[in-house]
Coordinates of C-alpha atoms in Angstrom, one line a residue:
M1 CA -67.8 36.2 34.2
N2 CA -65.2 39.3 34.3
F3 CA -62.9 39.7 30.3
T4 CA -60.8 43.4 32.1
K5 CA -59.3 40.3 34.5
I6 CA -57.9 38.6 31.7
I7 CA -57.7 40.9 29.1
K8 CA -55.2 43.5 31.0
P9 CA -52.6 40.6 32.2
I10 CA -52.7 39.6 28.2
V11 CA -52.7 43.1 26.6
T12 CA -49.5 44.0 29.2
V13 CA -47.6 40.8 28.0
L14 CA -48.4 41.9 24.4
L15 CA -47.5 45.4 25.4
I16 CA -43.8 44.2 27.0
V17 CA -43.1 41.4 24.1
I18 CA -43.6 43.8 21.0
T19 CA -41.3 47.0 23.2
C20 CA -38.6 43.7 24.0
L21 CA -38.4 43.2 20.0
T22 CA -38.7 47.2 18.6
G23 CA -35.6 47.6 21.5
W24 CA -33.9 44.1 19.9
L25 CA -34.7 45.9 16.3
F26 CA -33.4 49.3 17.8
F27 CA -30.1 48.2 19.4
D28 CA -29.7 45.5 16.3
R29 CA -29.8 48.2 14.1
V30 CA -27.3 51.4 16.6
R31 CA -24.7 49.1 15.6
L32 CA -24.9 48.5 12.5
P33 CA -21.3 50.0 11.0
Y34 CA -22.8 52.1 8.5
N35 CA -21.1 54.3 5.4
S36 CA -20.5 58.0 5.0
E37 CA -23.6 58.2 3.2
G38 CA -25.2 56.9 6.5
N39 CA -25.9 53.1 4.5
Y40 CA -24.9 49.8 4.9
F41 CA -25.6 47.1 2.6
H42 CA -26.3 43.5 4.0
E43 CA -25.3 41.4 1.7
A44 CA -26.6 38.0 2.6
S45 CA -30.4 39.4 2.2
S46 CA -29.4 42.1 -0.5
S47 CA -31.5 44.4 2.1
V48 CA -30.3 48.4 2.8
Y49 CA -30.6 49.5 6.0
H50 CA -30.8 53.5 6.4
Q51 CA -28.9 55.3 9.8
H52 CA -32.5 57.8 9.4
A53 CA -34.7 55.1 10.4
V54 CA -33.0 54.6 13.9
L55 CA -34.0 57.3 15.3
I56 CA -37.7 56.4 14.4
Y57 CA -36.9 53.1 16.1
G58 CA -35.8 54.5 18.8
L59 CA -39.0 57.0 19.4
I60 CA -41.1 53.7 18.6
F61 CA -39.5 51.7 21.4
L62 CA -39.6 55.3 23.7
V63 CA -43.2 55.5 23.4
L64 CA -44.0 51.1 23.8
A65 CA -41.5 51.2 26.8
V66 CA -42.9 54.2 28.3
S67 CA -46.5 52.7 27.5
S68 CA -45.8 49.0 29.6
L69 CA -44.4 50.9 32.8
F70 CA -47.2 52.9 32.9
T71 CA -49.5 49.8 32.2
I72 CA -47.7 47.8 34.5
R73 CA -48.4 50.3 37.1
W74 CA -52.1 51.1 36.1
I75 CA -52.6 47.0 36.7
I76 CA -50.5 46.9 40.4
R77 CA -52.8 50.2 41.8
A78 CA -55.7 48.4 40.4
S79 CA -54.9 45.2 42.6
K80 CA -54.2 47.6 45.3
V81 CA -57.3 49.2 45.8
K82 CA -59.4 46.4 45.3
G83 CA -57.7 44.3 47.8

């Protein structure tokens, strides 16, 4: 039994799901109304969100998106080669 045929799609789907969740978090945090100090206080959860973290979320999202695209491309090319 060839486990790579099973593992490749599972890993790809997981990577895409993690990419979507990270993208959602990034775009959600970009829209917050930060104050002049770069902080946002969420009253319902008593959490403080920092504007500097948005850059890190964006970089993580970018890396995950690029790796998702390359993984999808790798699977497509591998399936064309095997016929």
